[in-house]
Short mmCIF file of C-alpha atoms in Angstrom, two decimals:
data_model
loop_
_atom_site.label_atom_id
_atom_site.label_comp_id
_atom_site.label_asym_id
_atom_site.label_seq_id
_atom_site.Cartn_x
_atom_site.Cartn_y
_atom_site.Cartn_z
CA MET A 1 -103.46 17.21 -12.31
CA LYS A 2 -103.03 20.86 -12.63
CA THR A 3 -101.48 22.56 -9.67
CA PRO A 4 -102.39 26.09 -9.12
CA ARG A 5 -99.56 28.59 -8.96
CA ALA A 6 -98.65 30.00 -5.67
CA ALA A 7 -100.86 32.79 -4.68
CA GLU A 8 -99.50 36.17 -5.48
CA ASP A 9 -99.85 39.16 -3.38
CA VAL A 10 -103.11 40.79 -4.17
CA SER A 11 -102.62 44.30 -5.20
CA PRO A 12 -105.25 46.75 -4.06
CA ASN A 13 -105.37 48.19 -7.57
CA LEU A 14 -106.42 44.93 -9.28
CA ARG A 15 -109.42 44.95 -11.38
CA PRO A 16 -112.43 43.28 -9.95
CA ARG A 17 -112.37 40.42 -12.46
CA GLN A 18 -108.50 39.99 -12.63
CA GLN A 19 -107.29 36.65 -11.30
CA THR A 20 -103.98 34.89 -11.03
CA ARG A 21 -102.89 32.84 -14.02
CA LEU A 22 -102.12 29.19 -13.87
CA ASP A 23 -98.86 27.59 -15.10
CA GLU A 24 -100.64 26.01 -18.04
CA GLU A 25 -101.89 29.30 -19.24
CA ILE A 26 -98.44 30.82 -18.98
CA ASN A 27 -96.90 27.98 -20.97
CA MET A 28 -99.58 28.21 -23.61
CA GLY A 29 -98.97 31.92 -23.92
CA ASP A 30 -95.24 31.38 -24.43
CA ALA A 31 -95.89 28.78 -27.12
CA HIS A 32 -98.25 31.10 -28.92
CA ASP A 33 -95.68 33.88 -28.88
CA ALA A 34 -93.08 31.53 -30.31
CA ARG A 35 -95.33 30.45 -33.15
CA ALA A 36 -96.19 34.01 -33.88
CA ALA A 37 -92.52 34.95 -34.03
CA GLY A 38 -91.79 32.10 -36.44
CA SER A 39 -94.63 32.83 -38.78
CA PRO A 40 -93.99 34.30 -42.27
CA GLU A 41 -95.70 37.47 -41.31
CA ALA A 42 -93.34 38.02 -38.46
CA ALA A 43 -90.43 37.13 -40.69
CA ALA A 44 -91.57 39.62 -43.27
CA SER A 45 -91.86 42.25 -40.63
CA ASN A 46 -88.26 41.45 -39.44
CA GLY A 47 -86.72 41.86 -42.88
CA GLY A 48 -87.31 38.36 -44.31
CA THR A 49 -85.12 36.47 -41.84
CA ILE A 50 -86.44 33.94 -39.46
CA PRO A 51 -84.69 34.06 -36.10
CA PRO A 52 -83.43 30.65 -34.90
CA ARG A 53 -85.38 28.86 -32.38
CA ARG A 54 -83.86 28.60 -28.97
CA SER A 55 -84.30 25.16 -27.61
CA SER A 56 -84.40 24.21 -24.04
CA GLY A 57 -81.06 22.35 -24.44
CA SER A 58 -79.25 25.45 -25.57
CA ALA A 59 -80.69 27.34 -22.71
CA ALA A 60 -79.52 24.65 -20.39
CA ALA A 61 -76.10 24.71 -22.04
CA ASN A 62 -75.75 28.41 -21.52
CA THR A 63 -76.35 28.07 -17.85
CA PRO A 64 -72.89 26.47 -16.94
CA SER A 65 -71.04 29.00 -19.08
CA GLN A 66 -72.72 31.78 -17.24
CA ALA A 67 -71.74 30.13 -13.96
CA THR A 68 -68.13 29.75 -15.18
CA SER A 69 -68.02 33.38 -16.23
CA GLN A 70 -69.27 34.38 -12.85
CA ALA A 71 -66.61 32.15 -11.10
CA ALA A 72 -63.71 33.29 -13.36
CA PRO A 73 -62.06 35.58 -10.78
CA ALA A 74 -61.32 32.53 -8.53
CA PRO A 75 -58.09 31.39 -10.36
CA ASP A 76 -56.64 34.91 -10.06
CA VAL A 77 -57.02 34.83 -6.28
CA THR A 78 -55.34 31.40 -6.07
CA THR A 79 -52.44 32.61 -8.19
CA GLN A 80 -51.98 35.64 -6.00
CA ILE A 81 -51.97 33.47 -2.88
CA MET A 82 -49.37 31.12 -4.40
CA GLN A 83 -47.21 34.06 -5.41
CA MET A 84 -47.38 35.47 -1.92
CA MET A 85 -46.38 32.11 -0.44
CA MET A 86 -43.45 31.84 -2.86
CA MET A 87 -42.29 35.33 -1.98
CA GLN A 88 -42.47 34.51 1.71
CA GLN A 89 -40.50 31.31 1.15
CA GLN A 90 -37.84 33.16 -0.84
CA ALA A 91 -37.59 35.77 1.89
CA MET A 92 -37.12 33.04 4.51
CA GLN A 93 -34.42 31.38 2.41
CA ALA A 94 -32.64 34.70 2.00
CA GLN A 95 -32.74 35.26 5.75
CA GLN A 96 -31.36 31.77 6.37
CA GLN A 97 -28.53 32.36 3.92
CA GLN A 98 -27.70 35.67 5.56
CA PHE A 99 -27.69 34.02 8.98
CA GLN A 100 -25.43 31.21 7.77
CA ALA A 101 -23.03 33.70 6.18
CA PHE A 102 -22.97 35.66 9.44
CA MET A 103 -22.20 32.51 11.44
CA ARG A 104 -19.41 31.55 9.04
CA GLN A 105 -17.94 35.02 9.33
CA GLN A 106 -18.07 34.84 13.12
CA ALA A 107 -16.42 31.40 13.13
CA LEU A 108 -13.67 32.64 10.80
CA PHE A 109 -13.08 35.69 12.97
CA GLN A 110 -12.86 33.59 16.14
CA ARG A 111 -10.47 31.14 14.50
CA GLU A 112 -8.19 33.93 13.32
CA MET A 113 -8.26 35.46 16.79
CA PHE A 114 -7.35 32.15 18.43
CA GLU A 115 -4.57 31.54 15.90
CA SER A 116 -3.11 34.98 16.50
CA GLN A 117 -3.17 34.41 20.27
CA ALA A 118 -1.55 31.00 19.87
CA ARG A 119 1.16 32.42 17.64
CA ALA A 120 1.81 35.22 20.10
CA ASN A 121 2.16 32.74 22.97
CA THR A 122 4.48 30.58 20.89
CA GLN A 123 6.66 33.53 19.99
CA LYS A 124 6.97 34.53 23.64
CA GLN A 125 8.41 31.09 24.46
CA LYS A 126 11.06 31.30 21.71
CA ALA A 127 14.35 33.09 22.15
CA ASP A 128 15.05 35.91 19.73
CA PRO A 129 17.44 35.00 16.89
CA PRO A 130 20.77 36.83 16.69
CA LYS A 131 21.05 39.99 14.65
CA PHE A 132 22.81 39.91 11.30
CA ASN A 133 25.42 42.65 11.11
CA GLY A 134 26.74 41.86 7.64
CA LYS A 135 30.21 40.73 8.77
CA SER A 136 32.20 38.25 6.69
CA SER A 137 32.59 35.98 9.70
CA GLU A 138 28.81 35.58 10.04
CA ASP A 139 26.95 32.72 8.39
CA LEU A 140 24.22 34.35 6.33
CA GLU A 141 22.56 31.09 5.28
CA LEU A 142 22.34 29.91 8.86
CA TRP A 143 20.87 33.26 9.93
CA LEU A 144 18.18 33.07 7.23
CA PHE A 145 17.33 29.54 8.32
CA HIS A 146 17.17 30.69 11.94
CA ILE A 147 14.78 33.50 11.01
CA GLU A 148 12.43 31.18 9.13
CA GLU A 149 12.37 28.71 12.01
CA HIS A 150 11.84 31.43 14.60
CA LEU A 151 8.89 32.84 12.63
CA SER A 152 7.55 29.48 11.47
CA ALA A 153 4.11 30.33 12.88
CA TYR A 154 3.81 33.05 10.21
CA ALA A 155 4.17 30.77 7.19
CA SER A 156 1.16 32.30 5.46
CA GLU A 157 2.64 35.79 5.77
CA ARG A 158 6.00 34.50 4.53
CA ASN A 159 4.45 33.14 1.33
CA SER A 160 2.08 36.07 0.78
CA PRO A 161 2.85 38.74 -1.88
CA ASP A 162 3.14 41.59 0.61
CA SER A 163 5.64 43.13 3.05
CA ARG A 164 4.31 41.78 6.35
CA PHE A 165 6.93 39.05 6.86
CA VAL A 166 9.85 41.29 5.89
CA ASP A 167 8.62 43.91 8.35
CA MET A 168 8.87 41.28 11.11
CA VAL A 169 12.46 40.42 10.05
CA VAL A 170 13.79 43.99 9.90
CA PRO A 171 14.28 44.36 13.71
CA PHE A 172 16.87 41.53 13.54
CA LEU A 173 19.22 43.48 11.23
CA GLY A 174 22.37 45.12 12.53
CA PRO A 175 23.60 48.63 11.61
CA GLU A 176 25.39 47.71 8.38
CA ALA A 177 22.60 45.40 7.25
CA MET A 178 20.03 48.06 8.16
CA SER A 179 21.81 50.55 5.89
CA TRP A 180 21.54 48.09 3.04
CA TYR A 181 17.84 47.55 3.81
CA ARG A 182 17.16 51.29 3.60
CA GLU A 183 18.65 51.32 0.12
CA PHE A 184 16.71 48.19 -0.78
CA LYS A 185 13.43 49.74 0.39
CA ASN A 186 14.03 52.96 -1.55
CA THR A 187 14.78 50.97 -4.68
CA LEU A 188 11.50 49.09 -4.55
CA GLY A 189 9.43 52.17 -3.82
CA ASP A 190 5.75 51.29 -3.50
CA SER A 191 6.28 47.69 -4.60
CA PRO A 192 5.78 45.07 -1.87
CA ARG A 193 8.92 43.73 -0.20
CA VAL A 194 8.37 40.02 -0.67
CA TRP A 195 10.45 37.58 1.40
CA ALA A 196 11.81 35.73 -1.64
CA VAL A 197 13.11 38.98 -3.16
CA PHE A 198 14.57 40.02 0.21
CA LYS A 199 16.52 36.75 0.52
CA GLN A 200 17.85 37.00 -3.01
CA GLN A 201 19.04 40.58 -2.62
CA ILE A 202 20.65 40.13 0.80
CA GLN A 203 22.56 37.09 -0.49
CA LEU A 204 23.84 39.08 -3.45
CA ARG A 205 25.01 41.85 -1.12
CA PHE A 206 26.61 40.01 1.80
CA ARG A 207 27.61 36.63 0.38
CA ASP A 208 30.87 36.03 -1.52
CA SER A 209 30.63 35.78 -5.27
CA ASP A 210 32.47 32.44 -5.18
CA TYR A 211 30.55 31.25 -2.14
CA ASP A 212 29.71 27.82 -3.58
CA TYR A 213 33.33 27.15 -4.56
CA LYS A 214 34.57 28.02 -1.08
CA LEU A 215 31.90 25.85 0.47
CA LEU A 216 32.93 22.86 -1.64
CA SER A 217 36.54 23.48 -0.62
CA LYS A 218 35.49 23.34 3.04
CA LEU A 219 33.72 20.04 2.42
CA HIS A 220 36.80 18.64 0.71
CA ASN A 221 39.17 19.71 3.49
CA LEU A 222 36.99 18.50 6.36
CA ARG A 223 38.76 15.92 8.55
CA VAL A 224 37.73 13.52 11.29
CA SER A 225 39.04 15.19 14.43
CA GLY A 226 36.70 13.66 17.01
CA THR A 227 34.00 11.07 16.94
CA GLN A 228 32.21 9.88 13.83
CA GLN A 229 29.07 11.68 14.96
CA ASP A 230 30.93 15.00 15.19
CA TYR A 231 32.31 14.57 11.69
CA THR A 232 28.84 13.80 10.32
CA SER A 233 27.32 16.83 12.05
CA ASN A 234 29.97 19.21 10.67
CA PHE A 235 29.61 17.76 7.19
CA MET A 236 25.81 18.11 7.16
CA LEU A 237 26.09 21.69 8.47
CA LEU A 238 28.33 22.69 5.57
CA LEU A 239 26.20 20.82 3.08
CA SER A 240 23.04 22.58 4.24
CA GLN A 241 24.60 25.95 3.38
CA SER A 242 25.05 25.06 -0.27
CA SER A 243 22.66 26.56 -2.81
CA MET A 244 23.55 23.94 -5.43
CA GLU A 245 21.78 20.64 -5.92
CA LEU A 246 24.53 18.02 -5.70
CA PRO A 247 23.94 14.42 -6.86
CA GLU A 248 23.86 11.75 -4.18
CA MET A 249 27.05 10.14 -5.48
CA VAL A 250 28.93 13.46 -5.23
CA LYS A 251 27.70 13.94 -1.67
CA ARG A 252 28.85 10.43 -0.79
CA TRP A 253 32.30 11.07 -2.29
CA PHE A 254 32.76 14.28 -0.26
CA TYR A 255 31.68 12.45 2.89
CA GLN A 256 33.72 9.28 2.39
CA GLN A 257 37.03 10.62 1.04
CA ASN A 258 38.24 11.95 4.41
CA LEU A 259 37.13 9.10 6.66
CA ARG A 260 39.50 6.65 8.31
CA ALA A 261 40.89 4.09 5.90
CA ASP A 262 39.14 1.07 7.42
CA THR A 263 35.83 2.95 7.71
CA SER A 264 35.99 4.09 4.09
CA CYS A 265 36.83 0.54 3.00
CA HIS A 266 33.82 -0.82 4.88
CA ILE A 267 31.53 1.71 3.16
CA SER A 268 32.88 0.78 -0.28
CA GLN A 269 32.22 -2.91 0.38
CA ASN A 270 28.52 -2.20 1.02
CA ILE A 271 28.15 0.04 -2.09
CA PRO A 272 25.69 2.63 -0.75
CA LYS A 273 23.65 4.56 -3.29
CA THR A 274 22.83 7.61 -1.18
CA LEU A 275 24.59 9.79 1.36
CA GLN A 276 22.28 8.61 4.13
CA GLU A 277 23.22 4.98 3.51
CA ALA A 278 26.93 5.85 3.63
CA ILE A 279 26.43 7.68 6.94
CA GLU A 280 24.62 4.69 8.43
CA HIS A 281 27.35 2.22 7.35
CA ALA A 282 30.08 4.46 8.78
CA GLN A 283 28.28 4.92 12.09
CA ARG A 284 27.64 1.19 12.53
CA PHE A 285 31.27 0.39 11.76
CA GLU A 286 32.51 2.95 14.31
CA ASP A 287 30.07 1.66 16.92
CA ALA A 288 31.35 -1.89 16.38
CA ARG A 289 34.93 -0.67 16.68
CA SER A 290 34.30 0.98 20.04
CA ALA A 291 32.50 -2.14 21.33
CA ARG A 292 35.49 -4.50 20.74
CA PRO A 293 37.16 -5.83 23.96
CA ARG A 294 40.67 -4.65 24.71
CA ASP A 295 43.66 -7.04 24.66
CA THR A 296 44.15 -8.78 28.05
CA VAL A 297 47.64 -9.02 29.63
CA GLN A 298 48.80 -12.66 30.06
CA PRO A 299 50.29 -13.49 33.51
CA VAL A 300 54.01 -14.29 33.62
CA GLN A 301 54.61 -17.98 34.25
CA PRO A 302 57.25 -19.03 36.82
CA ALA A 303 60.43 -20.65 35.51
CA GLY A 304 59.83 -23.94 37.32
CA ASN A 305 56.65 -24.69 35.38
CA LYS A 306 57.82 -24.18 31.80
CA LYS A 307 57.36 -27.85 30.91
CA THR A 308 53.82 -28.14 32.11
CA GLY A 309 52.80 -24.67 30.99
CA ARG A 310 50.80 -24.14 34.17
CA ALA A 311 51.45 -21.64 36.84
CA SER A 312 52.35 -23.02 40.23
CA THR A 313 49.53 -22.81 42.70
CA ALA A 314 51.56 -24.04 45.72
CA PRO A 315 52.08 -21.34 48.32
CA THR A 316 55.66 -20.18 48.75
CA THR A 317 57.07 -20.40 52.27
CA ARG A 318 59.01 -17.50 53.59
CA PRO A 319 61.83 -18.06 56.11
CA SER A 320 60.92 -17.28 59.65
CA SER A 321 62.38 -14.24 61.27
CA ASP A 322 63.70 -16.47 64.11
CA ALA A 323 65.97 -18.44 61.74
CA THR A 324 67.96 -15.36 60.95
CA LYS A 325 68.81 -14.67 64.61
CA PRO A 326 72.04 -16.17 66.14
CA PRO A 327 71.57 -19.07 68.60
CA ILE A 328 71.52 -18.44 72.39
CA ILE A 329 74.74 -19.55 74.11
CA CYS A 330 75.23 -19.81 77.82
CA HIS A 331 78.10 -17.66 79.08
CA ARG A 332 78.72 -19.96 82.05
CA CYS A 333 79.04 -23.35 80.41
CA GLY A 334 79.28 -22.34 76.75
CA GLU A 335 76.45 -24.63 75.61
CA PRO A 336 73.66 -23.35 73.39
CA GLY A 337 70.03 -23.38 74.27
CA HIS A 338 70.00 -21.55 77.59
CA ILE A 339 71.29 -18.52 79.30
CA ALA A 340 73.67 -18.27 82.28
CA PRO A 341 71.04 -17.78 85.04
CA ALA A 342 69.34 -20.99 83.90
CA CYS A 343 72.54 -22.94 83.42
CA PRO A 344 72.44 -26.35 85.13
CA ASN A 345 76.14 -26.11 85.86
CA ARG A 346 75.90 -23.07 88.05
CA GLY A 347 77.97 -24.76 90.76
CA THR A 348 81.10 -24.94 88.61
CA THR A 349 83.23 -21.99 87.78
CA GLY A 350 84.59 -21.05 84.46
CA MET A 351 83.75 -22.29 81.11
CA GLN A 352 83.64 -26.02 80.49
CA LYS A 353 84.38 -27.09 77.01
CA LYS A 354 83.87 -30.49 75.65
#
């Protein structure tokens, strides 16, 4: 059934007999135009070439391509959005890294501040080491050790390749040593005054050239003048001042050769391999010696008990003081035992003798 086309707006200028066309008429007109275009006459008029027919399928196929070409700008917008998101994410990561670096810097600053305060408090509690005046009677090695222990909180500055640690040591130099330091500073010029170089140069200046030989002589001549502990302390003090690395057997020989004969013999029986073992054996032997009981004095036995070997336990009787007095004699009758007023012979006169 043919459906009439939707009514078109009637123009006021239409001809009286003009009417709206139906769909069938329109289709028939299109088919007629196509046949006319494909006819030989039309081909001859177009230069002898027949234009290809355009099918409905090709027309339908062109429709999606046209839609795709119209929607082509969409991927560009998506790419721009993704790029913007990536840039924002990178900016956020950069901000986080900057914040973390700032926090690490703050933590490092606070830790250094606390360490400096702790070192300052520790230094206040320590007594200042003695000044080194450069005299021959002073122990340079002991003074250097004292300085390092006093400034032990500044170990990083002591090992650093700059002049900070030496600058802290300079106030503990006496007049003569300070004169040497002025020369030492002028010699180095702009070079840093490292602690290792300072120690080496001050030892060359104020220590004897045959220092090690004299030190070994002191170890050889050391004697036991007090307790074993005192001897060990003096020996270790001299040994700590040596700049040479002595073998353990040599250290043991220096320690043992001046001990008491019985103590040295006891150490040799145990065959120690190190100095520490020899010190322990000597100390234990001396402790055992002091813990021995002293000899007890035996009581003198009386002469009457030599056969039995036992002391007499019977109490000895002392003579009474009355036995030493002369007897009482009566002056009236001459008889002992009573005095004249109590004489029974008071009626008689004179002395009656039996």
